[in-house]
Short mmCIF file of C-alpha atoms and ligand atoms in Angstrom, two decimals:
data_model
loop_
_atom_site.label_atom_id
_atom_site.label_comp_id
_atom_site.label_asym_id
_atom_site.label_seq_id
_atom_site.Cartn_x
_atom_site.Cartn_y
_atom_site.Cartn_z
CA UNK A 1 -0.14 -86.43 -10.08
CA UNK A 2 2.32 -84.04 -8.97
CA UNK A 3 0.95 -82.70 -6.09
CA UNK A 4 -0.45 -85.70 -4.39
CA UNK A 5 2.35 -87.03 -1.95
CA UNK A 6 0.75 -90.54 -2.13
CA UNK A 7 -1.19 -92.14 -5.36
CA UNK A 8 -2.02 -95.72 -5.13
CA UNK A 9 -4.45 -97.53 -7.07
CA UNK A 10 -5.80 -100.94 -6.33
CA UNK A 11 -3.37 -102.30 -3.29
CA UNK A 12 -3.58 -105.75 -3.04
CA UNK A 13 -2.27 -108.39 -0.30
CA UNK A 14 -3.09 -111.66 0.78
CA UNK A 15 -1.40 -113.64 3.44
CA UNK A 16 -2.39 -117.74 2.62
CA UNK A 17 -5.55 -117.13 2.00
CA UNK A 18 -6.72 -114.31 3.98
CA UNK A 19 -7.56 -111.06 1.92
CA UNK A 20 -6.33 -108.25 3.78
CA UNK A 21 -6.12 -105.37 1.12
CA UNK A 22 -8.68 -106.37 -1.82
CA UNK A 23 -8.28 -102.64 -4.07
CA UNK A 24 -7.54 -99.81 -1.94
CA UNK A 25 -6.90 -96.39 -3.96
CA UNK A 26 -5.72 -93.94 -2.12
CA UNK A 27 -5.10 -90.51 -3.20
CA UNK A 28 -3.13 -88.00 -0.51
CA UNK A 29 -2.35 -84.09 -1.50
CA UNK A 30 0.85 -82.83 -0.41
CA UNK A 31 1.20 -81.00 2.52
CA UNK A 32 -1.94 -82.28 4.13
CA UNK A 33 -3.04 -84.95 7.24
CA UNK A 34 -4.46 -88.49 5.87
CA UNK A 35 -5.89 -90.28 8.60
CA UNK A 36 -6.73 -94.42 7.73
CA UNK A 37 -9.43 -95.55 9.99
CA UNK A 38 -10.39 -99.08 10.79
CA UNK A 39 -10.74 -101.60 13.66
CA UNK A 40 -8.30 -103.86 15.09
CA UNK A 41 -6.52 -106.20 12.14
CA UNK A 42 -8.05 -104.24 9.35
CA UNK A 43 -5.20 -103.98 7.40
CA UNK A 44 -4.03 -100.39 7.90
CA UNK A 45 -0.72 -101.22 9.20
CA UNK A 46 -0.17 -103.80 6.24
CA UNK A 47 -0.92 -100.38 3.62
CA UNK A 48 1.89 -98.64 5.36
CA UNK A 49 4.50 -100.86 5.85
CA UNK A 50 3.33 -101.75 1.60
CA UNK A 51 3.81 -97.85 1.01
CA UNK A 52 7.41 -97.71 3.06
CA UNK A 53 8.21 -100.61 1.13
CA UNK A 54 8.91 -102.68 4.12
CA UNK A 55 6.68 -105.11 2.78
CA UNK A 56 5.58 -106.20 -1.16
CA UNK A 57 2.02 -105.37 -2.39
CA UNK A 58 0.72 -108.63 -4.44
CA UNK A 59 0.58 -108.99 -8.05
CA UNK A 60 -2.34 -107.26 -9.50
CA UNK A 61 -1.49 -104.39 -7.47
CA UNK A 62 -1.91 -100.43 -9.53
CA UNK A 63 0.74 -98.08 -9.87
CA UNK A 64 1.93 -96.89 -6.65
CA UNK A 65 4.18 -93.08 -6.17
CA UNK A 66 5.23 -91.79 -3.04
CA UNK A 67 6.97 -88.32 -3.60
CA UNK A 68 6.59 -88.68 -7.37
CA UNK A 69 9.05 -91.82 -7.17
CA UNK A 70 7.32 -95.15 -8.37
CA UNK A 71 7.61 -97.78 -5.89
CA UNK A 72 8.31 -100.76 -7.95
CA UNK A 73 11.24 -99.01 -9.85
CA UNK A 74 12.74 -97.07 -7.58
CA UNK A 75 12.12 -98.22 -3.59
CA UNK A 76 15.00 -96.47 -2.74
CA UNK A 77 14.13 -93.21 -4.06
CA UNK A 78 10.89 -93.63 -1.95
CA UNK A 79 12.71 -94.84 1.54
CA UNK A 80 15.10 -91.38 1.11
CA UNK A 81 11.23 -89.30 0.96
CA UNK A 82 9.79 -90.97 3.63
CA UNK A 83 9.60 -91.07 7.50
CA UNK A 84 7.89 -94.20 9.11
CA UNK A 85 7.22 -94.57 12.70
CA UNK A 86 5.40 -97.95 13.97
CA UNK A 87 3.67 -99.75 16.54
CA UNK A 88 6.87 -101.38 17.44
CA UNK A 89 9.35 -98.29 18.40
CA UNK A 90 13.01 -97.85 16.80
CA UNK A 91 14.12 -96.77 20.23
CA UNK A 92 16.93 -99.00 21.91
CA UNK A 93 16.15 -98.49 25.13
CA UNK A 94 19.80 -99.77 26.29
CA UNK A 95 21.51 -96.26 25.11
CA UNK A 96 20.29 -93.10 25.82
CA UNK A 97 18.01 -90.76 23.39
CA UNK A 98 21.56 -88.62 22.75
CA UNK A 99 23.08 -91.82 21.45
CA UNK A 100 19.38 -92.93 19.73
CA UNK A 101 19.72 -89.70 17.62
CA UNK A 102 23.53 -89.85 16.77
CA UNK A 103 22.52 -93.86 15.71
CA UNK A 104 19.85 -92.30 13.47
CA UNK A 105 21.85 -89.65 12.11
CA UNK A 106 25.01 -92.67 11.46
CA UNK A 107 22.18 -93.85 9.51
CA UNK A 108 21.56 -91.19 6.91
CA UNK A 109 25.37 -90.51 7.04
CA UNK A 110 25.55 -86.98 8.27
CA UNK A 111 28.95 -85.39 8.35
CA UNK A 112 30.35 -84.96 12.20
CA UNK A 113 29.14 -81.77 13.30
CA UNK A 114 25.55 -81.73 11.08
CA UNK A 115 24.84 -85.18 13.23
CA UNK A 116 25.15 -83.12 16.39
CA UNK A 117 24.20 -80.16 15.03
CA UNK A 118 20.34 -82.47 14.12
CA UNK A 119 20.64 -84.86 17.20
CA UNK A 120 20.36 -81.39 19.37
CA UNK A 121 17.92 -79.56 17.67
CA UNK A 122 15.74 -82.26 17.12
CA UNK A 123 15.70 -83.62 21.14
CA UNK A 124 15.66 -79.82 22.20
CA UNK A 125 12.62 -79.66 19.89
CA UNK A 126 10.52 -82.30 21.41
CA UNK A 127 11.81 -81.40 24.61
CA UNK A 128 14.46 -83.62 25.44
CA UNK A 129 16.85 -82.23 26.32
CA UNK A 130 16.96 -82.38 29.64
CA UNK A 131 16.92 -86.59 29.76
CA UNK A 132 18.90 -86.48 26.56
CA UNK A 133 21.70 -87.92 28.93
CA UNK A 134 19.64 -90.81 30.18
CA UNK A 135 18.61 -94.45 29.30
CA UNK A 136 15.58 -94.36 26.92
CA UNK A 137 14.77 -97.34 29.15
CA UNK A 138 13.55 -95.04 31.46
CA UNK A 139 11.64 -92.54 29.12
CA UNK A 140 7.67 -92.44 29.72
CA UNK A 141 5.83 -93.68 27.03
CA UNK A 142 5.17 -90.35 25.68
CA UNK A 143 9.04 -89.29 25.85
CA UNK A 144 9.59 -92.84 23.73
CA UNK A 145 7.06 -91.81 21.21
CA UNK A 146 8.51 -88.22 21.18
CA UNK A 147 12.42 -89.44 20.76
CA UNK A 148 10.60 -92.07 18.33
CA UNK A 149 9.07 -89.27 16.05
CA UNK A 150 12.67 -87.12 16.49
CA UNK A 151 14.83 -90.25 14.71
CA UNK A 152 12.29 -90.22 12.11
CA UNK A 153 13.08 -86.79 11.20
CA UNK A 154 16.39 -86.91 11.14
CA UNK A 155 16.50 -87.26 7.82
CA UNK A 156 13.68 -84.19 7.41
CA UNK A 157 11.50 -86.34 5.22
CA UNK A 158 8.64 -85.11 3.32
CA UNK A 159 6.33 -87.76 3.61
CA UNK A 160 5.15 -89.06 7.29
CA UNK A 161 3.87 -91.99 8.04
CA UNK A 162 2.41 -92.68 11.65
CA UNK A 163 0.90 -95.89 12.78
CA UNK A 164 -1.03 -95.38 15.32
CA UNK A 165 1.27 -92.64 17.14
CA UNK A 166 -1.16 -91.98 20.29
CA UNK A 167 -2.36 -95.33 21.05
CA UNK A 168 -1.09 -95.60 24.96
CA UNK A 169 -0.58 -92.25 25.53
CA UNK A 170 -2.15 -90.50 28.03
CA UNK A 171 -4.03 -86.89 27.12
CA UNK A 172 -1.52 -84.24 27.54
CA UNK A 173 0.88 -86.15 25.52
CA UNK A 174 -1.51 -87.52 23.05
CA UNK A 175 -1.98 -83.47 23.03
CA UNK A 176 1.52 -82.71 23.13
CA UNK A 177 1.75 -85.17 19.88
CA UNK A 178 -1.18 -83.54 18.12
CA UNK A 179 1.02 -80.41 18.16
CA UNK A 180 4.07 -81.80 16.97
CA UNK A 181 1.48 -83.60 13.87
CA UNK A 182 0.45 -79.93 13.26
CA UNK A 183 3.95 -78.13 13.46
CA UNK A 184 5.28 -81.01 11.03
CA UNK A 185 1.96 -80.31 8.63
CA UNK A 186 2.63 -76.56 8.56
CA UNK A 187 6.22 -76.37 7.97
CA UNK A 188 4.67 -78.22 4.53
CA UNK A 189 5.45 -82.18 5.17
CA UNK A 190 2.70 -84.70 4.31
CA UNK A 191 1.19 -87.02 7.09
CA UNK A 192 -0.10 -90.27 6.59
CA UNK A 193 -1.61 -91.36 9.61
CA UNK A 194 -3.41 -94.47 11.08
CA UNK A 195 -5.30 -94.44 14.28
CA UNK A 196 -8.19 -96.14 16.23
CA UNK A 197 -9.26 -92.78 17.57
CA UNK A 198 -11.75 -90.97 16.30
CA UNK A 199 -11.28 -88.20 17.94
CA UNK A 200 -7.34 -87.70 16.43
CA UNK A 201 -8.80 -88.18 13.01
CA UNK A 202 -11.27 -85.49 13.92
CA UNK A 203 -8.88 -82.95 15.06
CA UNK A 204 -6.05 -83.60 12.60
CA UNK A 205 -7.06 -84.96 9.50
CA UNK A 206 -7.84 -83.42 6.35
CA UNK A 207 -9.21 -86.02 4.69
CA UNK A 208 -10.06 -89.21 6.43
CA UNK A 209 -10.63 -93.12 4.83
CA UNK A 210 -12.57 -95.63 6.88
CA UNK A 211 -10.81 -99.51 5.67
CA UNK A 212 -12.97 -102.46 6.26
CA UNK A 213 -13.40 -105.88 4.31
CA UNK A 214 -10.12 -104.96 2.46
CA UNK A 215 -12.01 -101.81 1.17
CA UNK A 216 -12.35 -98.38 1.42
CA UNK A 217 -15.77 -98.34 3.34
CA UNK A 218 -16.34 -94.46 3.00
CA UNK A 219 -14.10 -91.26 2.61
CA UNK A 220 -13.87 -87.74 2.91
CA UNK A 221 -13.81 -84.55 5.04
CA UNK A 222 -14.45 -85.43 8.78
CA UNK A 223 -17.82 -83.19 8.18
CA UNK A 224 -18.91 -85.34 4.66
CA UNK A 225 -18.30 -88.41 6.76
CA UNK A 226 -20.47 -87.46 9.31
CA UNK A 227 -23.15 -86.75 6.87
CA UNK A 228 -23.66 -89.82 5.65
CA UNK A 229 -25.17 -91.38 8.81
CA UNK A 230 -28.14 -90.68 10.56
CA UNK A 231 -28.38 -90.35 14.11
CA UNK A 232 -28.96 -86.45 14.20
CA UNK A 233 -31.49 -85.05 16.33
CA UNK A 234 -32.84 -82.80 18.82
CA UNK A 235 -33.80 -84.16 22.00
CA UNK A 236 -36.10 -82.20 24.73
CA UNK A 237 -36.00 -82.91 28.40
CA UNK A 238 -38.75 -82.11 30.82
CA UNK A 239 -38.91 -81.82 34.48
CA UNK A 240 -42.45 -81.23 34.79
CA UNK A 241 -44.12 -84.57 33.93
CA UNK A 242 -47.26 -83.00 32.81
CA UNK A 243 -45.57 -80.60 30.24
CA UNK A 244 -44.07 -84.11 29.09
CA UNK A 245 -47.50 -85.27 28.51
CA UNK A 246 -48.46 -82.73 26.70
CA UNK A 247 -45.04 -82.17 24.36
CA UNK A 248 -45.95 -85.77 23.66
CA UNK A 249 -49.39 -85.25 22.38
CA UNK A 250 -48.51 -82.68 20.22
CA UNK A 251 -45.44 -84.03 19.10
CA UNK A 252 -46.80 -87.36 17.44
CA UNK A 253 -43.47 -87.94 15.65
CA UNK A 254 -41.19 -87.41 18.21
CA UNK A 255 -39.32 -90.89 19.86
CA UNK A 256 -39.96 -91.08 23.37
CA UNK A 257 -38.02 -91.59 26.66
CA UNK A 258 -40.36 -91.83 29.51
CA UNK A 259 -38.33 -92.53 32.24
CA UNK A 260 -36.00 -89.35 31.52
CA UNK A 261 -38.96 -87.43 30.46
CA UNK A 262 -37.43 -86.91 27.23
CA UNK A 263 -38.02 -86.37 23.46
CA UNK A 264 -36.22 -86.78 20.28
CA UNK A 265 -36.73 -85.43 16.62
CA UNK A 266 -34.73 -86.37 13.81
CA UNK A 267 -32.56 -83.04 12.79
CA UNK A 268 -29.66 -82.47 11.02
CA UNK A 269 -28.87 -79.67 13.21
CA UNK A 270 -28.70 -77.17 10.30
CA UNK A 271 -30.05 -73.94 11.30
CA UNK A 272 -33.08 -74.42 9.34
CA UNK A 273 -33.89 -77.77 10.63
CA UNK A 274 -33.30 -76.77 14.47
CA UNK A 275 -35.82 -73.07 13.66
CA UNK A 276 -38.17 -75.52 12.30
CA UNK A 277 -38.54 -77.53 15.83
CA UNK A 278 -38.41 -74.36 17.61
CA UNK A 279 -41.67 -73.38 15.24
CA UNK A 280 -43.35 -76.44 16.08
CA UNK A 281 -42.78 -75.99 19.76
CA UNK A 282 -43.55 -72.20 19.79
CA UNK A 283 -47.06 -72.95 17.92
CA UNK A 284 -47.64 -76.15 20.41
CA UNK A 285 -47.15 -74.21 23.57
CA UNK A 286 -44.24 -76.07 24.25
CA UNK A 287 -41.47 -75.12 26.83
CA UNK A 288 -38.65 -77.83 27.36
CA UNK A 289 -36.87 -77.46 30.38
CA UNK A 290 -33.19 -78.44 28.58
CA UNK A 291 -32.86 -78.48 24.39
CA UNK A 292 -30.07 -80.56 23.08
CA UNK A 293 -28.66 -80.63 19.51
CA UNK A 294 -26.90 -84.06 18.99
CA UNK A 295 -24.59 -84.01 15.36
CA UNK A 296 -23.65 -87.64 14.42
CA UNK A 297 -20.07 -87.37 15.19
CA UNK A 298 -17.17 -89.88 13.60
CA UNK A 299 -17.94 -92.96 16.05
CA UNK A 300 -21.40 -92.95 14.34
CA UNK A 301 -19.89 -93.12 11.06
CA UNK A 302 -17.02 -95.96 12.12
CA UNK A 303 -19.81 -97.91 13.79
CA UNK A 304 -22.19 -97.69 11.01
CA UNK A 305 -19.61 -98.32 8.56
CA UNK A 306 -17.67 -101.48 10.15
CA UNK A 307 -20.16 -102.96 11.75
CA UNK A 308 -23.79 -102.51 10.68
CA UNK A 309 -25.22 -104.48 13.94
CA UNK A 310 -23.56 -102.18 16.38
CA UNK A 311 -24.56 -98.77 14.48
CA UNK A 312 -27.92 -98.50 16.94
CA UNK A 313 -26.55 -99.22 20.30
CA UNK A 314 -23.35 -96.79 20.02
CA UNK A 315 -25.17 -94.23 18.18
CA UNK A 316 -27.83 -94.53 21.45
CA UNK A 317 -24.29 -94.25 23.68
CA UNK A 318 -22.65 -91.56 22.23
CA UNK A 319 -25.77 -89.72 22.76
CA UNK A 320 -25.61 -89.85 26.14
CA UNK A 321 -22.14 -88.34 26.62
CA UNK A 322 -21.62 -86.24 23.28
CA UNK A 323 -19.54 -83.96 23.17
CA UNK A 324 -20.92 -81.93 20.46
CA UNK A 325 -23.97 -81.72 22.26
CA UNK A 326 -24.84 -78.26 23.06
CA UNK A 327 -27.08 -76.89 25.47
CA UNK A 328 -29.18 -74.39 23.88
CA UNK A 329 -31.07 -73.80 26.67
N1 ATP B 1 3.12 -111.27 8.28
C1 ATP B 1 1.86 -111.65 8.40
N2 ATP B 1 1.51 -112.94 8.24
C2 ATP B 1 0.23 -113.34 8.34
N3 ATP B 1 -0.80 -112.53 8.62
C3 ATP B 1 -0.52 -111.22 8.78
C4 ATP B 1 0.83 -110.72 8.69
N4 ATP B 1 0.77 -109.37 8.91
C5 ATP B 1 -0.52 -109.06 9.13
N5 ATP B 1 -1.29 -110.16 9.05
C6 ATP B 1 -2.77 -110.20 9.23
O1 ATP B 1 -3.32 -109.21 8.39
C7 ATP B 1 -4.43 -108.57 9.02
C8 ATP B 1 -4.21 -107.07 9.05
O2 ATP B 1 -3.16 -106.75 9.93
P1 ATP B 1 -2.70 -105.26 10.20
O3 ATP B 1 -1.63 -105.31 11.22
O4 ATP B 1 -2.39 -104.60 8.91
O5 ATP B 1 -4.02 -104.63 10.79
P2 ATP B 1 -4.26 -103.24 11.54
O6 ATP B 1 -5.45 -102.61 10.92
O7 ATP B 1 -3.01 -102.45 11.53
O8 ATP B 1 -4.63 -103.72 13.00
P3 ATP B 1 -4.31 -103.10 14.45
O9 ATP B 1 -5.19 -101.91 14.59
O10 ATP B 1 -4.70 -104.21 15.36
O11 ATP B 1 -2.85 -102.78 14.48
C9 ATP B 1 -4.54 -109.19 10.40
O12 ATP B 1 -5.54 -110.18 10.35
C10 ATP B 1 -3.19 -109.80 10.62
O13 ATP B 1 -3.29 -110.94 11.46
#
């Protein structure tokens, strides 16, 4: 147990009789990102305001340690280990982010000169500096997340937890955050993060849990997850409607687009999967004007996982605009 920053086994909670959390064990090495998937009023922000302590798990609940501190015995212990930034900022937008960091530092009761000594490093850090002076009232969103994630390390906690930290932002600074994330990661802090977008998971996380129904639907590596839905394929395109014709003949199995003149075979774009098309199409005469490898990618696995009637349709639409697409020829 000693290396996992976060062990908890069987998190319950109910609120009247709605089942939000119905057994969710979650096991998170230190030093390493933990992104919690799941759509809208799945529950993730209920597991980390239950791990921060800001809110009780229900009886029936497992043993739950953050930092090697139990949560039921000693809360406090936990709260000094932790970092939590929410939906719902700490900034006061009334004073400026100077005065926002000296607040935070009052907090954790830092001597006189080691609250300035923070409060400065940390804004020149996430590049502050310069509207240190000013109103957080007048911050960008992406400053207010920034001077958000700054108080939370005031007290350089060990343990991270960020709910939903990019949602709003626009790229650069969802970029911008991705770094900080990463920076925070290698200097050997823990991140527990929840997020809508796939994409973040994909980039950051290590290991990545998909909640739905109260459960853990699926989790893993961003690259196990993806294995576990189908949707992979290669997909020819013609231009030359009679080479079309005759792909089609000889390629019985394939699923056909007509109007785009275009083919698709099941693949799990291994390399031996994708040299076994190219065999078939070398033997069959076949010359495709454009050759496509499509990899299920994590919106496959979200839609497949939280909502079984939409897993055709978006794996059809993320098709279209993939981004792991390549174009082999
Ligand atoms: N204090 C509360 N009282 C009653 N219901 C609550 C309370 N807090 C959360 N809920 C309900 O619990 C469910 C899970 O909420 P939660 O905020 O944890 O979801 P979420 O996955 O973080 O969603 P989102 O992505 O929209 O932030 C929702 O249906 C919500 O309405």
């Amino acid at each position: 147990m000693t290396d996992l920053a976060i062990a908890a086994y069987g998190l319950r909670k109910s609120y009247g009789d709605k089942t939000v959390l119905d057994g969710v064990d979650l096991a998170v090495p230190q030093g390493t990102v933990f992104s919690l998937l799941g759509p809208n009023g799945a529950g993730k922000t209920t597991v980390v305001k239950i791990l921060s302590t800001l809110v009780a798990p229900d009886p029936g609940t497992g043993p739950i340690h953050i930092g090697g501190h139990d949560l039921a015995a000693d809360p406090r212990s936990v709260r000094a280990a932790i970092g939590v930034t929410g939906q719902f900022s700490a900034v006061d937008g009334l004073i400026t982010g100077e005065e926002n960091m000296l607040l935070m530092a009052d907090l954790h009761h830092l001597g006189k000169r080691e609250r300035r000594r923070v409060s400065t490093e940390l804004l020149e850090r996430f590049d502050l500096t310069e509207a240190a002076k000013k109103p957080a009232s007048t911050y960008s969103g992406g400053m207010k997340r920034r001077l958000d994630i700054a108080m939370t390390l005031v007290g350089n906690p060990r343990i991270i937890f960020l709910d939903e930290p990019t949602t709003g932002l626009d790229p650069r600074s969802r970029h911008t955050m991705w770094r900080i994330i990463r920076e925070l990661v290698a200097e050997g802090a823990t991140v527990f993060l929840t997020t809508q977008y796939l994409e973040e998971a994909d980039e950051l996380a290590d290991r990545i849990a998909v909640l739905h129904d109260g459960r853990i639907a699926a989790q893993g590596t961003a690259e196990e997850l993806k294995r576990i839905v189908p949707g992979g394929h290669v997909r020819l395109r013609f231009t030359d409607p009679a080479a079309y014709r005759s792909a089609l003949a000889a390629l019985r199995d394939a699923a056909r687009d007509d109007e785009a003149l275009a083919l698709q075979l099941p693949s799990d774009g291994s390399q031996r999967e994708l040299r076994a098309v190219l065999d078939r199409l070398d033997s069959a005469g076949i010359e495709a004007d454009e050759l496509t490898v499509h990899t299920p990618d994590l919106d496959d696995v979200f839609f497949a996982l939280t909502d079984a009637t939409t897993a055709t349709s978006a794996t059809t639409a993320t098709t279209a605009t993939h981004q792991t697409e390549e174009t082999a020829r």
